[in-house]
XYZ file of C-alpha atoms in Angstrom:
578
model
C -2.458 -5.842 24.260
C -1.314 -2.447 23.738
C -4.238 -0.168 25.327
C -3.901 2.192 22.500
C -6.639 2.015 21.001
C -8.117 5.943 18.856
C -9.979 8.451 21.737
C -13.572 7.579 20.660
C -17.152 6.494 21.892
C -17.725 3.036 23.281
C -18.973 0.209 20.654
C -22.869 1.312 20.903
C -23.800 -2.312 19.130
C -22.543 -4.929 17.961
C -23.573 -8.380 15.557
C -21.692 -11.470 15.380
C -19.571 -13.222 12.707
C -16.567 -16.463 12.711
C -14.457 -13.594 10.071
C -14.568 -10.243 9.851
C -12.937 -8.417 6.738
C -12.629 -5.418 7.186
C -11.981 -3.725 3.270
C -13.025 -4.208 -0.413
C -10.507 -5.053 -2.595
C -9.089 -7.523 -4.296
C -7.735 -8.975 -1.057
C -10.095 -8.566 1.318
C -13.193 -9.422 -1.069
C -11.308 -12.278 -2.109
C -10.558 -13.886 1.269
C -13.836 -13.131 1.926
C -15.765 -15.432 -0.419
C -13.214 -18.326 0.224
C -13.829 -18.216 3.610
C -17.871 -18.389 3.059
C -16.934 -20.647 0.548
C -15.586 -22.675 3.868
C -18.622 -22.886 6.220
C -17.660 -19.601 8.058
C -20.110 -16.587 8.960
C -18.499 -13.656 7.563
C -18.754 -9.833 7.592
C -17.057 -7.048 5.036
C -16.075 -4.013 6.786
C -15.197 -1.086 3.909
C -14.214 2.110 4.808
C -16.747 3.565 1.043
C -19.059 1.621 -0.747
C -17.732 -2.182 -2.274
C -16.331 -0.452 -5.404
C -15.107 1.861 -4.495
C -11.114 1.062 -2.754
C -8.393 0.798 -4.454
C -8.643 -2.505 -7.039
C -10.753 -0.771 -9.218
C -7.896 1.789 -10.328
C -5.525 -0.086 -11.359
C -5.058 0.400 -14.775
C -1.842 -1.990 -16.077
C -3.303 -5.959 -15.527
C -2.171 -8.606 -12.896
C 1.200 -10.097 -13.741
C 1.177 -14.427 -13.611
C 3.126 -16.965 -15.330
C 0.391 -17.865 -17.806
C 2.248 -16.594 -21.487
C 4.132 -19.355 -23.585
C 7.045 -19.661 -22.506
C 8.120 -18.492 -19.842
C 7.817 -20.128 -16.339
C 7.529 -18.739 -12.559
C 10.643 -19.359 -12.378
C 11.679 -16.647 -14.812
C 9.263 -14.834 -13.196
C 10.412 -14.749 -9.596
C 13.614 -13.669 -11.026
C 12.650 -10.681 -12.613
C 10.252 -9.827 -8.762
C 13.540 -10.847 -6.818
C 15.468 -8.245 -8.963
C 12.685 -5.241 -8.875
C 13.544 -6.370 -4.678
C 16.492 -5.091 -4.928
C 18.054 -7.873 -2.349
C 15.245 -7.479 0.460
C 12.112 -9.567 -1.034
C 11.978 -13.273 1.230
C 12.306 -15.476 -2.159
C 10.655 -17.741 0.003
C 6.935 -15.930 -0.332
C 8.012 -14.764 -3.964
C 8.427 -18.564 -5.306
C 4.708 -19.089 -3.285
C 3.203 -16.390 -5.425
C 4.949 -16.803 -9.173
C 3.722 -20.379 -9.018
C 0.354 -19.936 -7.125
C -0.039 -17.406 -9.192
C -1.663 -18.260 -12.600
C -4.042 -21.106 -10.817
C -5.146 -17.797 -8.397
C -6.495 -15.742 -11.739
C -7.617 -18.183 -13.519
C -10.260 -19.089 -10.669
C -11.108 -15.401 -10.779
C -11.432 -15.369 -13.839
C -14.141 -18.284 -12.745
C -16.120 -16.062 -10.698
C -16.475 -13.470 -13.752
C -13.556 -11.475 -14.711
C -13.719 -10.486 -17.456
C -9.593 -10.187 -19.399
C -9.030 -9.371 -22.751
C -8.331 -11.821 -25.344
C -7.160 -11.972 -28.373
C -10.267 -12.705 -31.861
C -8.260 -14.872 -33.116
C -7.006 -17.016 -30.857
C -9.259 -16.637 -27.802
C -5.887 -16.494 -24.956
C -5.968 -14.545 -22.726
C -3.309 -11.384 -24.387
C -0.931 -10.272 -21.580
C 1.348 -7.092 -22.065
C 5.176 -5.741 -20.763
C 5.596 -3.942 -18.035
C 8.726 -2.056 -16.192
C 11.362 -5.038 -15.214
C 9.622 -7.426 -16.448
C 10.820 -9.399 -19.628
C 7.997 -10.984 -20.875
C 4.967 -9.624 -21.810
C 3.050 -11.965 -18.517
C 0.188 -8.872 -17.960
C -3.383 -9.293 -18.436
C -5.889 -6.639 -18.444
C -9.634 -5.413 -19.242
C -11.061 -2.788 -20.817
C -7.487 -1.990 -22.807
C -7.007 -0.202 -19.764
C -9.422 -0.450 -16.524
C -7.859 -3.682 -15.656
C -8.986 -3.227 -11.410
C -12.256 -2.367 -12.178
C -12.933 -5.342 -13.890
C -11.686 -7.572 -10.433
C -13.979 -5.368 -8.510
C -16.734 -5.043 -10.425
C -16.465 -8.632 -10.575
C -15.999 -9.952 -7.372
C -18.513 -7.501 -5.997
C -21.144 -8.972 -8.175
C -19.871 -13.029 -6.577
C -19.935 -11.059 -2.582
C -23.989 -9.741 -3.253
C -25.031 -13.143 -5.151
C -23.438 -14.744 -2.104
C -25.270 -12.756 -0.214
C -22.127 -12.966 3.158
C -23.303 -10.019 5.293
C -21.298 -6.393 4.349
C -21.633 -2.534 6.088
C -20.555 -0.491 4.168
C -19.266 4.050 4.590
C -16.937 2.084 7.393
C -14.038 3.269 9.214
C -12.984 0.464 11.157
C -11.402 2.183 14.616
C -9.805 -0.749 16.994
C -8.930 -4.284 17.355
C -11.049 -6.410 20.087
C -9.157 -8.477 22.188
C -9.882 -11.387 24.681
C -7.956 -11.901 28.156
C -5.797 -13.868 26.380
C -4.902 -11.291 24.119
C -5.962 -12.934 20.843
C -8.271 -11.457 18.221
C -12.064 -11.392 19.892
C -13.270 -8.520 16.712
C -12.621 -4.498 16.034
C -14.892 -1.984 16.550
C -15.947 0.789 13.769
C -17.402 3.928 13.598
C -20.289 3.740 10.984
C -20.973 6.776 8.661
C -24.949 7.595 8.287
C -25.869 4.941 6.529
C -27.062 2.053 6.732
C -28.337 -0.722 9.108
C -26.699 0.531 11.879
C -24.522 3.780 12.367
C -21.966 5.273 14.147
C -19.796 3.380 16.539
C -20.252 -0.109 16.668
C -18.641 -3.842 17.361
C -18.489 -6.573 14.731
C -17.104 -9.660 17.262
C -15.660 -12.150 15.457
C -11.907 -14.736 16.997
C -10.312 -14.279 13.665
C -9.986 -10.589 12.135
C -8.126 -9.788 8.289
C -7.094 -6.672 7.845
C -7.309 -5.497 3.682
C -7.351 -2.518 3.720
C -5.270 -1.672 1.236
C -2.306 2.170 1.409
C -1.599 4.675 3.139
C -0.609 7.385 -0.277
C -2.835 10.247 1.774
C 0.212 10.179 3.643
C 1.339 12.782 0.626
C 0.362 15.157 -1.198
C 0.070 14.507 -4.031
C -0.191 10.040 -4.644
C -2.247 7.861 -7.754
C -4.100 6.485 -4.025
C -8.388 7.454 -3.390
C -9.276 9.420 -0.472
C -9.862 6.971 1.959
C -5.620 5.170 1.617
C -5.322 6.860 5.077
C -3.076 4.088 6.654
C -5.817 2.722 8.862
C -5.015 -0.702 8.944
C -0.858 0.207 10.247
C -1.868 1.888 12.478
C -4.753 -0.130 13.993
C -1.914 -2.755 13.615
C 0.243 -1.074 15.867
C -1.987 0.178 18.638
C -2.245 -3.373 19.118
C 0.163 -4.651 19.060
C 1.980 -6.026 16.219
C 5.075 -5.889 14.145
C 5.650 -3.645 11.275
C 7.798 -3.291 8.435
C 9.729 -1.779 5.478
C 7.439 0.964 5.367
C 10.128 3.288 4.061
C 9.624 1.321 1.747
C 7.100 3.729 -0.192
C 7.339 3.478 -4.381
C 6.360 5.958 -5.862
C 5.478 5.916 -9.539
C 7.045 7.075 -11.977
C 4.177 8.389 -14.089
C 1.308 10.490 -12.900
C -0.344 12.938 -15.336
C 1.292 15.989 -13.491
C -1.268 18.854 -13.489
C 0.925 21.794 -11.718
C 2.982 21.914 -9.043
C 0.913 22.788 -6.672
C -1.473 20.121 -7.224
C -2.650 17.766 -3.952
C -4.955 14.305 -3.827
C -5.387 12.179 -6.041
C -3.481 12.898 -9.883
C -4.275 10.544 -12.666
C -1.950 7.537 -13.019
C -0.610 6.786 -16.075
C 0.116 2.933 -16.688
C 3.845 1.614 -17.452
C 1.535 -0.819 -19.976
C 1.835 2.394 -21.615
C 5.857 2.871 -22.315
C 5.158 -1.084 -22.742
C 3.393 -1.129 -25.184
C 6.514 1.232 -26.767
C 5.969 4.683 -25.246
C 8.870 6.689 -24.574
C 10.663 9.319 -21.795
C 12.040 12.527 -23.317
C 12.408 16.029 -22.051
C 11.470 18.825 -23.680
C 13.634 19.136 -26.593
C 12.754 15.233 -27.043
C 15.628 13.621 -25.886
C 14.518 9.946 -24.663
C 17.123 10.330 -21.497
C 16.827 6.327 -19.827
C 18.335 4.677 -22.784
C 21.675 4.051 -21.416
C 21.189 4.154 -17.509
C 19.693 0.547 -17.891
C 19.690 -2.499 -20.214
C 15.804 -2.098 -20.672
C 15.217 2.496 -20.438
C 12.469 3.064 -19.903
C 11.050 -0.943 -18.970
C 13.438 -0.681 -15.985
C 12.116 -0.999 -12.630
C 10.100 2.291 -10.829
C 11.925 3.251 -8.084
C 15.074 3.294 -11.681
C 13.083 4.576 -13.922
C 11.405 7.555 -10.969
C 15.457 8.366 -10.290
C 16.425 8.464 -14.101
C 13.464 11.440 -14.329
C 13.927 13.363 -10.589
C 17.068 13.488 -12.041
C 16.624 14.681 -15.268
C 14.154 17.437 -13.770
C 17.575 18.663 -11.571
C 19.634 19.076 -14.311
C 17.404 20.896 -16.087
C 15.069 22.212 -13.293
C 12.154 21.070 -14.941
C 8.872 20.105 -13.329
C 8.021 17.186 -15.163
C 9.323 15.608 -17.637
C 7.049 13.653 -20.388
C 5.564 10.816 -21.979
C 5.191 10.805 -26.032
C 3.382 8.006 -27.096
C 2.731 10.483 -29.979
C 3.043 6.786 -32.775
C 0.243 4.944 -31.036
C -1.648 7.117 -32.971
C -5.917 7.619 -32.115
C -7.015 4.336 -32.561
C -4.754 2.557 -30.537
C -4.976 5.527 -27.518
C -9.441 4.670 -27.582
C -8.491 0.699 -27.987
C -5.921 0.297 -25.912
C -5.775 2.913 -23.019
C -9.363 4.136 -22.572
C -8.869 4.993 -19.305
C -6.163 7.270 -19.761
C -7.047 8.992 -23.351
C -10.219 10.069 -20.917
C -8.082 11.338 -17.455
C -5.677 13.670 -19.993
C -7.951 14.759 -22.337
C -10.158 16.538 -19.829
C -6.845 18.157 -18.396
C -6.460 19.289 -21.399
C -3.460 17.016 -22.470
C -4.397 15.128 -25.883
C -1.455 12.452 -25.674
C -2.488 12.114 -29.196
C -1.118 15.111 -30.925
C 0.999 15.887 -27.615
C 3.666 14.335 -24.656
C 1.844 13.504 -22.149
C 4.007 15.045 -19.165
C 4.580 13.592 -16.275
C 6.396 13.806 -12.522
C 6.416 11.005 -10.144
C 3.869 10.944 -7.000
C 3.429 8.458 -4.114
C 2.067 5.260 -5.719
C 2.272 1.817 -3.619
C 3.498 0.482 0.120
C 5.641 -2.015 -0.601
C 5.806 -2.455 3.972
C 3.267 -2.815 5.991
C 1.635 -5.102 8.850
C 4.462 -7.819 8.626
C 2.791 -11.303 8.574
C 3.339 -15.060 7.222
C 3.365 -16.731 4.037
C -0.812 -17.493 5.897
C -1.101 -13.742 6.208
C -0.908 -14.319 9.957
C 0.893 -10.958 11.555
C 2.640 -11.594 15.463
C -1.391 -11.238 17.200
C -3.701 -14.278 17.848
C -6.042 -14.444 15.139
C -4.914 -10.936 13.186
C -4.037 -11.893 9.664
C -2.940 -8.791 6.638
C -2.886 -9.038 3.050
C -2.930 -6.823 0.267
C -1.328 -3.791 0.300
C -1.074 -2.785 4.386
C 0.682 -6.339 4.757
C 4.422 -6.610 4.514
C 4.585 -10.731 3.065
C 8.070 -10.297 2.196
C 7.102 -10.590 -1.463
C 7.886 -6.686 -3.033
C 11.145 -6.445 -0.750
C 12.371 -2.766 -1.651
C 10.473 -2.469 -4.798
C 7.232 -4.225 -5.467
C 7.495 -5.094 -10.172
C 4.362 -3.333 -11.685
C 0.949 -5.367 -11.823
C 2.292 -7.800 -8.266
C 0.375 -5.698 -5.902
C -4.008 -7.497 -7.646
C -1.519 -10.606 -7.774
C -0.475 -10.699 -4.854
C -3.213 -9.571 -3.372
C -5.139 -12.480 -4.883
C -2.858 -15.217 -3.552
C -2.677 -14.595 -0.502
C -5.870 -14.134 0.070
C -6.807 -17.227 -0.903
C -3.971 -18.455 1.998
C -5.798 -16.875 4.537
C -8.951 -18.274 3.743
C -7.491 -21.817 4.311
C -5.722 -21.251 6.754
C -8.499 -20.117 9.318
C -10.812 -22.524 7.354
C -8.730 -25.296 8.544
C -7.894 -24.808 12.191
C -11.360 -22.476 12.964
C -11.930 -21.465 16.574
C -14.598 -20.115 19.519
C -15.038 -16.276 19.842
C -13.539 -14.828 22.876
C -14.603 -12.361 24.689
C -13.724 -9.051 23.931
C -11.776 -7.155 27.202
C -11.196 -3.151 27.645
C -7.871 -2.682 28.480
C -7.487 -1.715 31.933
C -5.379 0.593 31.565
C -7.073 2.306 27.921
C -3.893 4.729 27.040
C -6.745 6.876 23.517
C -4.421 8.774 21.517
C -4.424 12.231 21.374
C -7.641 13.965 18.648
C -5.793 15.640 15.248
C -8.010 18.286 14.325
C -8.626 17.882 10.186
C -7.392 20.868 9.293
C -3.567 19.168 10.669
C -3.331 17.028 7.766
C -2.891 19.181 5.129
C 0.804 20.159 7.358
C 1.035 16.651 7.311
C 1.228 15.919 3.299
C 3.688 18.852 3.128
C 5.747 17.376 5.056
C 6.016 14.026 4.067
C 5.450 15.746 0.098
C 8.694 17.144 1.449
C 10.876 15.694 3.989
C 10.472 11.424 2.609
C 9.367 12.356 -0.132
C 11.309 11.216 -3.611
C 13.975 12.554 -1.979
C 15.708 12.133 0.809
C 17.960 12.968 3.472
C 19.841 12.919 7.323
C 18.553 16.287 7.219
C 15.375 15.780 5.697
C 14.472 12.886 7.841
C 14.566 14.695 10.668
C 12.899 17.658 9.779
C 10.061 16.161 8.346
C 10.109 14.085 11.801
C 10.988 17.308 13.997
C 7.843 18.941 12.007
C 5.589 15.947 12.808
C 6.789 15.635 16.317
C 5.326 19.349 16.764
C 1.472 18.201 14.715
C 1.767 15.436 18.047
C 2.363 17.534 20.699
C 0.131 20.579 19.605
C -2.524 18.331 19.929
C -2.213 17.101 22.895
C -1.858 20.461 24.530
C -4.373 21.400 22.879
C -6.474 18.894 24.214
C -5.360 19.267 28.051
C -5.869 22.709 28.383
C -8.977 23.314 26.311
C -6.438 25.708 24.262
C -6.611 26.399 20.179
C -9.307 24.147 18.343
C -9.728 21.060 19.514
C -10.113 18.762 18.015
C -13.794 16.694 17.964
C -14.100 12.963 17.328
C -15.260 11.770 13.837
C -13.511 10.420 11.077
C -11.947 13.390 9.861
C -9.979 13.223 13.184
C -9.810 9.854 13.647
C -9.033 9.459 9.344
C -6.006 12.307 10.829
C -4.276 10.780 14.175
C -3.567 7.626 11.665
C -1.764 9.342 8.833
C 0.262 10.754 11.225
C 0.733 7.563 13.155
C 1.966 5.921 9.449
C 3.470 8.885 9.136
C 5.806 8.679 12.037
C 6.310 5.257 11.763
C 7.513 5.934 7.821
C 10.258 8.783 9.223
C 11.626 6.904 11.407
C 12.905 4.481 10.039
C 13.752 5.974 6.475
C 15.822 8.286 9.145
C 17.355 4.270 9.802
C 18.220 2.859 6.858
C 21.384 5.559 6.293
C 21.793 3.859 2.553
C 19.659 4.093 -1.452
C 17.786 1.002 -1.444
C 15.179 0.556 -4.178
C 12.889 2.682 -3.315
C 14.277 4.495 -1.036
C 17.057 6.998 -2.138
C 18.555 8.770 0.259
C 20.595 11.317 -0.841
C 23.562 11.454 2.013
C 23.777 7.953 1.326
C 23.177 6.893 -1.769
C 24.797 3.740 -1.919
C 23.663 0.508 -1.652
C 25.204 -1.119 1.414
C 25.272 -5.014 1.389
C 27.170 -5.581 4.661
C 25.145 -3.237 6.668
C 21.091 -2.842 5.546
C 20.059 -5.978 3.485
C 17.772 -6.092 5.489
C 15.484 -5.384 7.448
C 13.496 -2.886 10.146
C 10.194 -3.948 12.472
C 8.619 -1.854 15.085
C 6.009 -2.297 17.497
C 4.745 -0.319 19.248
C 4.978 -0.035 23.939
C 2.025 1.067 26.107
C 4.186 3.414 27.305
C 3.773 4.466 23.471
C 6.715 4.133 22.611
C 7.840 3.133 19.076
C 10.765 0.326 18.886
C 12.703 -1.110 16.621
C 14.722 -4.279 15.781
C 17.019 -5.394 12.571
C 16.467 -9.203 11.126
C 19.396 -10.770 10.829
C 18.792 -11.256 7.122
C 15.946 -11.362 4.907
C 14.505 -14.178 5.798
C 10.880 -12.573 6.393
C 8.278 -14.682 8.847
C 7.353 -12.782 11.522
C 8.657 -14.886 14.394
C 12.336 -14.845 12.464
C 14.881 -13.091 15.491
C 15.285 -10.483 15.589
C 19.057 -8.225 17.326
C 18.423 -5.786 20.643
C 15.918 -3.468 20.882
C 16.648 0.454 19.702
C 14.149 2.432 20.696
C 13.786 5.015 18.138
C 14.301 8.172 19.240
C 12.158 10.250 19.289
C 10.147 8.305 21.471
C 7.446 8.761 18.380
C 4.476 8.725 20.238
C 4.990 9.459 23.503
C 3.151 12.211 25.555
C 4.998 15.207 26.410
C 6.360 15.102 29.697
C 5.039 17.058 32.911
C 6.818 20.689 33.426
């Protein structure tokens, strides 16, 4: 128990449960439904409405070996190649072998996938890094929305207790250092209001990603790294945070565009769209055997290189040959988004550029979703199961959330335990509040210094700038100078963003090679001799981030590590007194 917490009021109310699931995407709702079906009193906490998580924004689909001639072994091979040597093979094998039946159970829950009108079989498409058509989709390009609809409906039909519009704050722990629930802040709606608590012996983190740490991202506004920051404050291990996947084809809205950007699904390329420059030249030909359908890190690098060569700020995706009917039937969501911004893909190439999309790293778990904190589980994008390695294979994310959520529920139901009484730390150590105005500054720092292209120089500059943001907040709090932040959702979110930004930057600075979606311009080669291992980060009670280098790619949280090395600077340390 670190004692490090957000600066928030004490809980004014509390409810009891066997399990509290934080998050309402495919991972969170699947875990909640399975726990409830096992007879466990389950509460779902979500930051906005039940259907407002990242899952609903997923366009392409869910990958599984469902088609004729396809096998889990082929899916495994494609996943390992995309992961650039850092996937845990046992975790990937679990994913691909259990995936097909997990998708069938999702269909039994009520999810309606697109089917062939003649055979009635599920239609499958292809995406980057896949050698077969194995992506099941719904509503053409609205797969996430359909999965979210089905799971939300199932949760409501099952009568699960839900707390919407609630930001999770910190983990509660008992005297033995085991999970005892969470604190949360409900944003003025529903049965509860203000800061409260859910007392439960088991907590499942399914809070999604942290894309909002960058200026431009495909992630919704709620993706502020809350789960990873909470886990760090609780003393859990976090791994692979340097591997942030930048989706290659995000609708380019201008160099100054910020916030959530419209995604142009990889499935568009899977159906035959081409990446071209302003002259119409296909520049991915010859760069990889799969050309535009290479793994995402390779395509993103190809786009960035072409942009650098030509002094351009975007490239184009050309699918004019689809025709109006295919665009309207297969990609209605993308078509509408493009037209809303004055672009018609039926008649014009679509301007695209990479933007932050998915965190391959997160809270380190074993094959049952258990973290290094007893009673705390994690699944979905907030977790790092070892499946994705250095670069996630397209459409493996929904499958990972589904498979590992089911495994978590099975593990919890197999060993239920009594709740311990929450015990507050003897010497609580609240983090300084960060003014909401710093959010945009953090995003700009990260986009410039730790974005698609990185170097020792850019990362060191980003680390120093983030340190300044932190020190300014500390001084403002101590001295009452400047604009002092007040406790509230925006300041807590900004504190979480600053936390994950500093961990990500420190890990990226430490990994002195290019691998997967971690692209170091000053270290352009992959170095298996020195770097085929994971970087594991923990936060000590003294507010020092410690990085450990694992001995290989095996992934259980209990795997042996080298001697800890404190990352300079001491990333969350308060300034020393003069």
